[in-house]
PDB file of C-alpha atoms in Angstrom:
ATOM      1  CA  UNK A   1     -15.677 329.148  58.352  1.00  0.00           C
ATOM      2  CA  UNK A   2     -13.718 328.726  61.530  1.00  0.00           C
ATOM      3  CA  UNK A   3     -12.024 325.932  63.428  1.00  0.00           C
ATOM      4  CA  UNK A   4     -14.486 323.538  65.096  1.00  0.00           C
ATOM      5  CA  UNK A   5     -17.356 324.616  62.816  1.00  0.00           C
ATOM      6  CA  UNK A   6     -19.252 321.755  61.227  1.00  0.00           C
ATOM      7  CA  UNK A   7     -19.507 321.208  57.490  1.00  0.00           C
ATOM      8  CA  UNK A   8     -20.614 318.767  54.832  1.00  0.00           C
ATOM      9  CA  UNK A   9     -18.991 317.765  51.567  1.00  0.00           C
ATOM     10  CA  UNK A  10     -21.028 319.234  48.682  1.00  0.00           C
ATOM     11  CA  UNK A  11     -20.726 316.171  46.434  1.00  0.00           C
ATOM     12  CA  UNK A  12     -19.938 313.120  48.575  1.00  0.00           C
ATOM     13  CA  UNK A  13     -18.057 310.344  46.798  1.00  0.00           C
ATOM     14  CA  UNK A  14     -18.215 307.685  49.512  1.00  0.00           C
ATOM     15  CA  UNK A  15     -20.220 306.927  52.685  1.00  0.00           C
ATOM     16  CA  UNK A  16     -17.791 308.774  54.995  1.00  0.00           C
ATOM     17  CA  UNK A  17     -18.290 312.038  53.113  1.00  0.00           C
ATOM     18  CA  UNK A  18     -22.043 311.989  53.780  1.00  0.00           C
ATOM     19  CA  UNK A  19     -21.351 312.490  57.488  1.00  0.00           C
ATOM     20  CA  UNK A  20     -21.301 315.827  59.317  1.00  0.00           C
ATOM     21  CA  UNK A  21     -17.640 316.737  59.817  1.00  0.00           C
ATOM     22  CA  UNK A  22     -15.725 319.169  62.018  1.00  0.00           C
ATOM     23  CA  UNK A  23     -13.183 321.640  60.634  1.00  0.00           C
ATOM     24  CA  UNK A  24      -9.883 320.826  62.354  1.00  0.00           C
ATOM     25  CA  UNK A  25      -7.391 322.862  60.313  1.00  0.00           C
ATOM     26  CA  UNK A  26      -7.477 325.829  57.935  1.00  0.00           C
ATOM     27  CA  UNK A  27      -4.702 326.660  55.474  1.00  0.00           C
ATOM     28  CA  UNK A  28      -4.697 330.220  54.164  1.00  0.00           C
ATOM     29  CA  UNK A  29      -3.230 331.315  50.828  1.00  0.00           C
ATOM     30  CA  UNK A  30      -0.709 333.568  52.573  1.00  0.00           C
ATOM     31  CA  UNK A  31      -0.061 334.231  56.258  1.00  0.00           C
ATOM     32  CA  UNK A  32      -1.728 337.667  56.296  1.00  0.00           C
ATOM     33  CA  UNK A  33      -4.890 336.914  54.338  1.00  0.00           C
ATOM     34  CA  UNK A  34      -8.348 335.561  55.033  1.00  0.00           C
ATOM     35  CA  UNK A  35      -8.478 333.675  51.719  1.00  0.00           C
ATOM     36  CA  UNK A  36      -8.751 329.983  52.569  1.00  0.00           C
ATOM     37  CA  UNK A  37      -6.824 327.587  50.361  1.00  0.00           C
ATOM     38  CA  UNK A  38      -7.901 324.325  52.016  1.00  0.00           C
ATOM     39  CA  UNK A  39      -9.650 322.963  55.075  1.00  0.00           C
ATOM     40  CA  UNK A  40      -9.124 319.718  56.924  1.00  0.00           C
ATOM     41  CA  UNK A  41     -12.243 317.939  58.110  1.00  0.00           C
ATOM     42  CA  UNK A  42     -12.512 315.250  60.763  1.00  0.00           C
ATOM     43  CA  UNK A  43     -15.410 312.872  60.237  1.00  0.00           C
ATOM     44  CA  UNK A  44     -17.178 310.928  63.019  1.00  0.00           C
ATOM     45  CA  UNK A  45     -15.202 307.859  61.914  1.00  0.00           C
ATOM     46  CA  UNK A  46     -12.024 309.655  63.031  1.00  0.00           C
ATOM     47  CA  UNK A  47     -10.821 310.003  59.449  1.00  0.00           C
ATOM     48  CA  UNK A  48      -9.282 313.317  58.365  1.00  0.00           C
ATOM     49  CA  UNK A  49      -9.585 314.633  54.797  1.00  0.00           C
ATOM     50  CA  UNK A  50      -8.600 317.879  53.088  1.00  0.00           C
ATOM     51  CA  UNK A  51     -10.886 319.921  50.813  1.00  0.00           C
ATOM     52  CA  UNK A  52     -10.980 323.267  49.071  1.00  0.00           C
ATOM     53  CA  UNK A  53     -13.610 325.748  50.296  1.00  0.00           C
ATOM     54  CA  UNK A  54     -15.668 325.156  47.121  1.00  0.00           C
ATOM     55  CA  UNK A  55     -15.953 321.443  47.971  1.00  0.00           C
ATOM     56  CA  UNK A  56     -17.658 321.929  51.336  1.00  0.00           C
ATOM     57  CA  UNK A  57     -20.543 323.869  52.824  1.00  0.00           C
ATOM     58  CA  UNK A  58     -20.998 325.036  56.402  1.00  0.00           C
ATOM     59  CA  UNK A  59     -23.698 322.947  58.036  1.00  0.00           C
ATOM     60  CA  UNK A  60     -25.004 322.590  61.571  1.00  0.00           C
ATOM     61  CA  UNK A  61     -27.158 320.004  63.264  1.00  0.00           C
ATOM     62  CA  UNK A  62     -29.992 322.550  63.016  1.00  0.00           C
ATOM     63  CA  UNK A  63     -29.503 322.641  59.235  1.00  0.00           C
ATOM     64  CA  UNK A  64     -29.593 318.835  59.199  1.00  0.00           C
ATOM     65  CA  UNK A  65     -32.778 318.820  61.278  1.00  0.00           C
ATOM     66  CA  UNK A  66     -34.498 321.190  58.845  1.00  0.00           C
ATOM     67  CA  UNK A  67     -33.336 319.113  55.863  1.00  0.00           C
ATOM     68  CA  UNK A  68     -34.629 315.915  57.484  1.00  0.00           C
ATOM     69  CA  UNK A  69     -38.029 317.472  58.217  1.00  0.00           C
ATOM     70  CA  UNK A  70     -38.283 318.657  54.590  1.00  0.00           C
ATOM     71  CA  UNK A  71     -37.256 315.228  53.264  1.00  0.00           C
ATOM     72  CA  UNK A  72     -39.716 313.377  55.498  1.00  0.00           C
ATOM     73  CA  UNK A  73     -42.485 315.831  54.551  1.00  0.00           C
ATOM     74  CA  UNK A  74     -41.825 315.022  50.884  1.00  0.00           C
ATOM     75  CA  UNK A  75     -41.757 311.313  51.742  1.00  0.00           C
ATOM     76  CA  UNK A  76     -45.135 311.520  53.482  1.00  0.00           C
ATOM     77  CA  UNK A  77     -46.591 313.440  50.545  1.00  0.00           C
ATOM     78  CA  UNK A  78     -45.330 310.789  48.115  1.00  0.00           C
ATOM     79  CA  UNK A  79     -46.641 307.943  50.269  1.00  0.00           C
ATOM     80  CA  UNK A  80     -50.024 309.642  50.579  1.00  0.00           C
ATOM     81  CA  UNK A  81     -50.211 309.984  46.789  1.00  0.00           C
ATOM     82  CA  UNK A  82     -49.095 306.364  46.323  1.00  0.00           C
ATOM     83  CA  UNK A  83     -51.776 305.231  48.775  1.00  0.00           C
ATOM     84  CA  UNK A  84     -54.446 307.042  46.793  1.00  0.00           C
ATOM     85  CA  UNK A  85     -53.260 305.458  43.538  1.00  0.00           C
ATOM     86  CA  UNK A  86     -52.905 302.009  45.125  1.00  0.00           C
ATOM     87  CA  UNK A  87     -56.451 302.173  46.502  1.00  0.00           C
ATOM     88  CA  UNK A  88     -57.822 301.625  42.998  1.00  0.00           C
ATOM     89  CA  UNK A  89     -55.049 299.219  42.037  1.00  0.00           C
ATOM     90  CA  UNK A  90     -54.865 296.928  45.078  1.00  0.00           C
ATOM     91  CA  UNK A  91     -56.661 297.654  48.345  1.00  0.00           C
ATOM     92  CA  UNK A  92     -54.201 295.564  50.392  1.00  0.00           C
ATOM     93  CA  UNK A  93     -51.260 297.488  48.911  1.00  0.00           C
ATOM     94  CA  UNK A  94     -53.023 300.738  49.827  1.00  0.00           C
ATOM     95  CA  UNK A  95     -53.406 299.540  53.419  1.00  0.00           C
ATOM     96  CA  UNK A  96     -49.726 298.576  53.630  1.00  0.00           C
ATOM     97  CA  UNK A  97     -48.694 301.981  52.264  1.00  0.00           C
ATOM     98  CA  UNK A  98     -50.807 303.768  54.879  1.00  0.00           C
ATOM     99  CA  UNK A  99     -49.042 301.706  57.573  1.00  0.00           C
ATOM    100  CA  UNK A 100     -45.705 302.783  56.142  1.00  0.00           C
ATOM    101  CA  UNK A 101     -46.879 306.396  56.083  1.00  0.00           C
ATOM    102  CA  UNK A 102     -47.921 306.198  59.731  1.00  0.00           C
ATOM    103  CA  UNK A 103     -44.570 304.640  60.652  1.00  0.00           C
ATOM    104  CA  UNK A 104     -42.719 307.538  58.995  1.00  0.00           C
ATOM    105  CA  UNK A 105     -45.029 310.031  60.706  1.00  0.00           C
ATOM    106  CA  UNK A 106     -44.312 308.379  64.073  1.00  0.00           C
ATOM    107  CA  UNK A 107     -40.553 308.348  63.502  1.00  0.00           C
ATOM    108  CA  UNK A 108     -40.575 312.078  62.705  1.00  0.00           C
ATOM    109  CA  UNK A 109     -42.591 312.810  65.843  1.00  0.00           C
ATOM    110  CA  UNK A 110     -40.458 310.582  68.072  1.00  0.00           C
ATOM    111  CA  UNK A 111     -36.930 311.106  66.727  1.00  0.00           C
ATOM    112  CA  UNK A 112     -37.136 314.679  65.380  1.00  0.00           C
ATOM    113  CA  UNK A 113     -39.732 315.983  67.878  1.00  0.00           C
ATOM    114  CA  UNK A 114     -41.846 317.386  65.035  1.00  0.00           C
ATOM    115  CA  UNK A 115     -45.516 316.870  64.336  1.00  0.00           C
ATOM    116  CA  UNK A 116     -45.929 317.121  60.588  1.00  0.00           C
ATOM    117  CA  UNK A 117     -48.716 319.464  59.586  1.00  0.00           C
ATOM    118  CA  UNK A 118     -51.164 317.812  57.167  1.00  0.00           C
ATOM    119  CA  UNK A 119     -51.613 321.233  55.492  1.00  0.00           C
ATOM    120  CA  UNK A 120     -47.991 320.951  54.288  1.00  0.00           C
ATOM    121  CA  UNK A 121     -48.981 317.789  52.439  1.00  0.00           C
ATOM    122  CA  UNK A 122     -51.758 319.460  50.420  1.00  0.00           C
ATOM    123  CA  UNK A 123     -49.670 320.062  47.307  1.00  0.00           C
ATOM    124  CA  UNK A 124     -49.235 316.738  45.505  1.00  0.00           C
ATOM    125  CA  UNK A 125     -45.717 315.419  45.181  1.00  0.00           C
ATOM    126  CA  UNK A 126     -44.139 315.731  41.779  1.00  0.00           C
ATOM    127  CA  UNK A 127     -44.768 312.428  40.094  1.00  0.00           C
ATOM    128  CA  UNK A 128     -44.481 311.532  36.455  1.00  0.00           C
ATOM    129  CA  UNK A 129     -47.797 310.291  35.161  1.00  0.00           C
ATOM    130  CA  UNK A 130     -47.778 307.260  32.911  1.00  0.00           C
ATOM    131  CA  UNK A 131     -48.941 307.898  29.382  1.00  0.00           C
ATOM    132  CA  UNK A 132     -51.609 305.424  28.217  1.00  0.00           C
TER     133      UNK A 132
END
């Protein structure tokens, strides 16, 4: 990792740590080594915090984009499955879920510039079936 690279905290403890941060300072173990002892991150809020290398992971906006597409794909798969289940339970609920699914689909297309491929939704989401 280098100065001005972007990173995320591996296990965020508060809302600030969920944000994509910029590396603003690197402290090495000794002056003539590449072993990093700690890194200072600046978050979009302007707050600076110090972490060990094990506490953060390099992350770019491209990485975030890919993670968002994967998360929304899983969301659409889950909503599709819920719609199918709700169809037998309550037809109005099924209709409302399909509206929600279409809203998510539209947001992904508009905000992430991605058209989700229905073939990626073929595998059912992992859901725990109720035992009768």
